[in-house]
Amino acid sequence: MQDVIFNTVSALKEGLLSKKYSSVELTTEYLNRIAMIDASMNSFITVCEEEALRQAAHADKLIQQGKAGTLTGIPYANKDIFCTKNVRTTCGSKMLDNFIAPYNATVVEKCIDAGMVMLGKTNMDEFAMGSSNETSFYGRVKNPWDLTRVSGGSSGGSAAAVAARLAPLATGSDTGGSIRQPSAFCGISGLKPTYGRVSRYGMIAFGSSLDQGGPMAHCVEDLALLLGVIAGHDCKDSTSNKKGTEDFIQNLDSSIKNKVVGIPKEYFPNNLNPEIQLIMDEAIRHIEKLGAKIKDVSLPSTSLVVPTYYVLASAECSSNMSRYDGVRFGHRCEDPKSIDDLYERSRAEGFGDEVKRRILMGTYALSSGYYDAYYEKAQKIRRLVKNDYISVFKEVDFLIGPTCPSIAFHAETFTHDPVQMYLSDIYTVSANLAGLPSLSLPAGFSQGMPVGMQITGNYFMESELLSLGHTYQTNTDWHNRYTTQKLGR
Amino acid sequence: MLWETIIGLEVHVQLATKSKIFSGASSSYGAAANEQACAVDVALPGTLPVLNEKVVELAIALGLAIDGDIASCSTFARKNYFYPDSPKGYQISQFEDPIVSNGRLKILSDNDLKIINITRAHLEEDAGKSVHGEYTDVTALDFNRAGTPLLEIVSEPELRNAKEAVSYLKELYYLVTSIGICDGNMQEGSFRCDANISIREQGVEVLGTRTEVKNINSFKYVEKAINFEISRQREILEDGGKISQETRLFDPEKNETRVMRTKEDAHDYRYFPDPDLPPILISEGQIDKVRATLPELPWDKRARYVEEYNLSPDEASMLANDYSVSNYFEECMGESKLPAKLVARWIVGELFSLLNKYSTTMASSRVSPASLNKLLAKISRKEISANAGKRVLEIMWETLHDVNKIVDEQQLIQISDDSVLQQAVDEIVKSFPQQVQEYKDGKEKILGFLVGQVLKQTKGQANPEIVKSMLERILKA
């Protein structure tokens, strides 16, 4: 039973269908692993043993009756940003420590409909604001490859849990790299779909025009399976695209011959970490050998994307965070003396420093007298960024570069220099500003830590993106590496 | 010193939809507290707004009616402010691209037509309600109203006195109720108004500092609030003082306005486009579809009543302005060949006074157009007198009985039989010799008194016209 944790989801499904093991047995295996290992990583905020076993028993019944779908009985870890009925949804914040939603996020509803088993809710930066998982009210998530290093963020709990084989699949959300960066840091595969591909209903908002939920897994094939379940139009989310979902599996094996891969020169500056440069050169050569054509391209607005992103994401955040006022739900201060006192203390006590910092930045950027210089200007640059991509995708099918400029850093590296941490988002935020699908895959190791390669595609080209990723993974085994760290007891 | 008053009005019209503007919860009035507040309305984390397409249709209808521009692309914006009854900490409204702009409304000002330009009309959601005083030391919140669809209609500052403001408001009220975009229930807050008021010396170009009086929900209060503000501002300025830009509330009990917020604590609303809602795109086809279903507008209806039914402008207004009244009138006219004047007079006279007496509206009239027609037919055939008719109408209202039944029971059939009447007339002439003498001495007005006596004698059943000519015949002999 123990080696099942190294199986792909297809193999797990095979095991379930051939009755090698039941979903209850499989779920128990993962729950035991979580109990044994997670204390050393802190990747879960809430583990739902009872609920998971109940869902697994239900899945077994469906399998018995021959009503199993693609992912029936497969366990997954759910980022604690997706609302779940009956299980608290904290979003990594003290503000929502006691919050139980009376509804499921559409993503969760779709997983339930697919017969999947939710193992628990994973740790994350508070309200998804952070790149290291150090802003969580529930403590930082440790990187399973080196527990002194961060998991990345904000979907760090999901990334660490998948990397340590505490779950075969996980959900994540990506506002500026929150799926891809922790995937790169923890050596797993993660996809930020096209904006509008996955419903945002019930996924607690941070930067509404940038937020996008997506799958995290060991390999691209598994990403395709989970994306097939969670994607689709949702009438509860007005920004959800009518395109709906697709069978992302059927084209996985299609050839990448003659596909054109662009290498943006801005993603390979002279001062790029030489080991990451080497790993990327190797990966690009590999993809060329597999039949793709490599082309040098330029994304001229790259130097502007980080400040643009932090203005826009913070502006939207400042407004999205306003509903946490201690009045209707969430943290409420003791014995408020007045309405202002209620607001001030509830928010002062309920929010952590990073959330407060972004509320302040965003409020400033939207204030009268500053709106034109910050928010309005950032919107204009956002259009430039989008135009960069539109013109470059006339020449190429994909863009490849490193997911991050560094490997996972040590805890507390940037505690006193948030701007330096923001700058490490340089390669990921553009896809959010433009709304494009973007994938991160393990492509090698530096100092024993995984290095991620990012592949970005054109709008709604997830199938093509996944097919390139899958072809790469069929010919490499970076994604199959497992940490040599001793985890847990 | 001569002063000129400058008034601009912002009217909040509650749109007549079944559900809220951004959620599926019911928007009907009067449910138990928070019974109609769903997860979206109370802004639970993760919830998202979805536009109720009906409100777009209703806004287009207004845009067409006021001859305004309807935006082919209109956007929602967030208006950020903290208040306990604002669940999201922002209100979804429209800022840069309102759905309707550049409209106009013709109003009557001192019997002259005056055009008031309408700057814009934009969609937004209503807030919840803070309930004070029901519990000790705490304020309770009712979110039933949160998310109710509103159309805010903003006029240019072209109104010059309280009467014009009321005239504009009434015309707008008749319009929105006639085209069916608002139920017009002012007590329930379906039509409420903020007034921006300033005064300046006659002949001066620059506008004076204005004050805004918020949330006035009756025509009478609007007039009072504006007149109070004008004299308050005048007193301050004539004493050499300065008006401070502030938001004020009207207190109908004390008949005065008082400060609610000063400029110092004015909000910076930090408007920005709402990323949760894509722009509203409106095609020509969609506009044409609404145009095709747009009912006759009140001013067209008034003109038609004057033209087609030969009614006076006043009668036409009284019948045409309220769509339930005009529906009633037209149902009466459609069913019979009765003279329009007669029907009009009975509706605006007798039926209106009954509506008044029972404090109700035409929509809940207990006398149907068919019943009124039956009654009026009897009167015009002189089967009963007009006076008796009034009594019959009242009894119809009270008992819902048929006209014939009431006339029979009350013995109201008009006596036109000359021999019966002759007898009654003779008796009265004998009983009132003094009045008869006065008539003969030239005081012809006394005839009305004598006719009245005959009617009294016959319990109102005598035909007054016949009685009158009989009396004249006898007295002039």
Coordinates of N, CA, C and O in Angstrom, one line a residue, chain A residues 54-123:
Chain A
R54 N -16.0 9.6 5.1 CA -17.4 9.5 4.6 C -17.5 9.7 3.1 O -18.2 8.9 2.4
Q55 N -16.8 10.7 2.6 CA -16.8 10.9 1.1 C -16.2 9.7 0.4 O -16.6 9.3 -0.6
A56 N -15.1 9.1 1.1 CA -14.5 7.9 0.4 C -15.4 6.7 0.4 O -15.5 6.0 -0.6
A57 N -16.2 6.5 1.5 CA -17.1 5.4 1.5 C -18.2 5.6 0.4 O -18.6 4.7 -0.2
H58 N -18.6 6.9 0.3 CA -19.6 7.2 -0.8 C -19.0 6.9 -2.2 O -19.7 6.3 -3.0
A59 N -17.7 7.3 -2.3 CA -17.1 7.0 -3.6 C -17.0 5.5 -3.9 O -17.2 5.1 -5.0
D60 N -16.7 4.8 -2.8 CA -16.6 3.3 -3.0 C -17.9 2.7 -3.5 O -18.0 1.8 -4.3
K61 N -19.0 3.3 -2.9 CA -20.3 2.9 -3.4 C -20.5 3.1 -4.9 O -21.0 2.3 -5.6
L62 N -20.1 4.3 -5.3 CA -20.3 4.7 -6.7 C -19.4 3.8 -7.6 O -19.9 3.3 -8.6
I63 N -18.2 3.5 -7.1 CA -17.4 2.6 -7.9 C -18.0 1.2 -8.0 O -18.1 0.6 -9.1
Q64 N -18.5 0.7 -6.8 CA -19.2 -0.5 -6.8 C -20.4 -0.6 -7.8 O -20.6 -1.6 -8.5
Q65 N -21.1 0.5 -7.9 CA -22.3 0.6 -8.8 C -21.9 0.9 -10.2 O -22.8 1.1 -11.1
G66 N -20.6 1.0 -10.5 CA -20.2 1.3 -11.8 C -20.4 2.7 -12.2 O -20.6 3.0 -13.4
K67 N -20.7 3.6 -11.2 CA -21.0 5.0 -11.6 C -19.8 5.9 -11.4 O -19.9 7.1 -11.3
A68 N -18.6 5.3 -11.4 CA -17.4 6.2 -11.1 C -17.0 7.0 -12.3 O -17.1 6.6 -13.4
G69 N -16.7 8.3 -12.0 CA -16.2 9.2 -13.0 C -14.7 9.1 -12.9 O -14.1 8.3 -12.2
T70 N -14.0 10.1 -13.7 CA -12.6 10.0 -13.8 C -11.9 10.1 -12.5 O -10.9 9.4 -12.2
L71 N -12.4 10.9 -11.6 CA -11.6 11.1 -10.3 C -12.4 10.7 -9.1 O -12.0 11.0 -8.0
T72 N -13.4 9.8 -9.3 CA -14.1 9.3 -8.1 C -13.3 8.5 -7.2 O -12.5 7.6 -7.6
G73 N -13.3 8.9 -5.9 CA -12.5 8.2 -4.9 C -11.1 8.7 -4.8 O -10.4 8.2 -3.9
I74 N -10.7 9.7 -5.6 CA -9.3 10.2 -5.5 C -9.3 11.3 -4.5 O -10.0 12.2 -4.5
P75 N -8.3 11.2 -3.5 CA -8.2 12.2 -2.5 C -7.6 13.5 -3.0 O -6.8 13.4 -4.0
Y76 N -7.9 14.6 -2.5 CA -7.2 15.9 -2.8 C -7.1 16.8 -1.6 O -7.9 16.6 -0.7
A77 N -6.2 17.7 -1.7 CA -6.1 18.7 -0.6 C -6.6 20.0 -1.2 O -6.4 20.4 -2.3
N78 N -7.4 20.7 -0.4 CA -8.1 21.9 -0.9 C -7.5 23.2 -0.2 O -7.5 23.3 1.1
K79 N -7.0 24.1 -1.0 CA -6.5 25.3 -0.4 C -7.6 26.0 0.4 O -8.7 26.1 0.0
D80 N -7.2 26.5 1.6 CA -8.2 27.1 2.5 C -8.7 28.4 2.1 O -9.3 29.2 2.9
I81 N -8.7 28.7 0.8 CA -9.3 29.9 0.3 C -10.6 29.5 -0.4 O -11.4 30.4 -0.7
F82 N -10.8 28.2 -0.6 CA -12.1 27.8 -1.2 C -13.1 27.4 -0.1 O -12.8 26.6 0.7
C83 N -14.3 28.1 -0.2 CA -15.2 27.9 0.9 C -15.8 26.5 0.9 O -16.1 25.9 -0.2
T84 N -16.0 25.9 2.1 CA -16.6 24.6 2.2 C -17.6 24.6 3.3 O -17.4 25.2 4.4
K85 N -18.8 24.1 2.9 CA -19.9 23.9 3.8 C -19.4 23.0 5.0 O -18.8 22.0 4.7
N86 N -19.8 23.3 6.2 CA -19.5 22.5 7.3 C -18.0 22.4 7.8 O -17.7 21.9 8.8
V87 N -17.1 22.8 6.9 CA -15.7 22.8 7.3 C -15.2 24.3 7.3 O -15.5 25.0 6.3
R88 N -14.6 24.7 8.3 CA -14.2 26.1 8.4 C -13.3 26.5 7.2 O -12.5 25.7 6.7
T89 N -13.4 27.8 6.8 CA -12.5 28.3 5.8 C -11.9 29.5 6.3 O -12.5 30.6 6.5
T90 N -10.6 29.4 6.6 CA -9.9 30.5 7.3 C -9.2 31.5 6.4 O -8.9 32.6 6.8
C91 N -8.8 31.1 5.2 CA -8.0 31.9 4.3 C -6.7 32.3 5.0 O -6.1 33.3 4.7
G92 N -6.3 31.5 5.9 CA -5.0 31.7 6.6 C -5.0 32.9 7.5 O -3.9 33.4 7.9
S93 N -6.2 33.4 7.9 CA -6.3 34.6 8.7 C -7.0 34.4 10.0 O -8.0 33.6 10.1
K94 N -6.5 35.1 11.0 CA -7.2 35.1 12.3 C -8.7 35.7 12.1 O -9.6 35.3 12.8
M95 N -8.8 36.6 11.1 CA -10.1 37.2 10.8 C -11.2 36.1 10.6 O -12.3 36.3 11.0
L96 N -10.8 35.0 9.9 CA -11.8 34.0 9.6 C -11.5 32.7 10.3 O -12.0 31.6 9.9
D97 N -10.9 32.8 11.5 CA -10.6 31.6 12.3 C -11.8 30.8 12.6 O -11.8 29.6 12.7
N98 N -12.9 31.6 12.8 CA -14.2 30.9 13.2 C -15.2 30.8 12.1 O -16.4 30.6 12.3
F99 N -14.8 31.1 10.8 CA -15.8 31.2 9.8 C -16.1 29.9 9.1 O -15.2 29.2 8.6
I100 N -17.4 29.5 9.1 CA -17.9 28.4 8.4 C -18.9 28.9 7.3 O -19.9 29.4 7.7
A101 N -18.5 28.7 6.1 CA -19.4 29.2 5.0 C -20.7 28.3 4.9 O -20.6 27.1 5.1
P102 N -21.8 28.9 4.6 CA -23.0 28.1 4.4 C -23.1 27.6 2.9 O -24.2 27.2 2.5
Y103 N -22.0 27.6 2.2 CA -22.0 27.1 0.8 C -20.7 26.6 0.4 O -19.7 26.9 1.1
N104 N -20.6 25.8 -0.7 CA -19.4 25.4 -1.2 C -19.0 26.3 -2.4 O -19.8 26.7 -3.1
A105 N -17.7 26.5 -2.5 CA -17.2 27.2 -3.7 C -17.5 26.3 -4.9 O -17.7 25.1 -4.7
T106 N -17.7 26.9 -6.0 CA -18.0 26.1 -7.2 C -16.9 25.0 -7.5 O -17.3 23.9 -7.8
V107 N -15.7 25.4 -7.3 CA -14.6 24.4 -7.4 C -14.8 23.2 -6.5 O -14.7 22.0 -6.9
V108 N -15.2 23.5 -5.3 CA -15.4 22.4 -4.3 C -16.7 21.6 -4.7 O -16.6 20.3 -4.7
E109 N -17.7 22.3 -5.1 CA -18.9 21.6 -5.6 C -18.6 20.6 -6.7 O -19.1 19.5 -6.8
K110 N -17.8 21.1 -7.6 CA -17.4 20.2 -8.8 C -16.6 19.0 -8.3 O -16.8 17.9 -8.9
C111 N -15.7 19.2 -7.3 CA -14.9 18.1 -6.8 C -15.9 17.1 -6.1 O -15.7 15.8 -6.3
I112 N -16.9 17.6 -5.4 CA -17.8 16.7 -4.8 C -18.6 15.9 -5.8 O -18.8 14.7 -5.7
D113 N -19.1 16.7 -6.9 CA -19.8 16.0 -7.9 C -19.0 14.9 -8.6 O -19.5 13.9 -9.1
A114 N -17.7 15.1 -8.7 CA -16.8 14.2 -9.3 C -16.5 13.0 -8.4 O -15.9 12.0 -8.8
G115 N -17.0 13.0 -7.2 CA -16.8 11.9 -6.2 C -15.4 12.0 -5.6 O -14.9 11.0 -5.1
M116 N -14.8 13.1 -5.6 CA -13.4 13.2 -5.0 C -13.5 13.3 -3.5 O -14.6 13.6 -2.9
V117 N -12.4 13.1 -2.8 CA -12.4 13.0 -1.4 C -11.5 14.2 -0.8 O -10.3 14.2 -1.2
M118 N -12.0 15.1 -0.1 CA -11.3 16.2 0.4 C -10.6 15.8 1.7 O -11.2 15.6 2.7
L119 N -9.2 15.8 1.7 CA -8.5 15.3 2.9 C -8.5 16.5 3.9 O -8.4 16.2 5.1
G120 N -8.4 17.7 3.5 CA -8.4 18.8 4.4 C -8.1 20.1 3.7 O -8.2 20.2 2.4
K121 N -7.9 21.2 4.5 CA -7.8 22.5 3.9 C -6.3 22.9 4.1 O -5.8 22.9 5.3
T122 N -5.7 23.3 3.1 CA -4.2 23.6 3.2 C -3.9 25.0 3.6 O -4.6 26.0 3.3
N123 N -2.7 25.1 4.2 CA -2.2 26.4 4.7 C -1.9 27.3 3.5 O -1.6 26.9 2.4

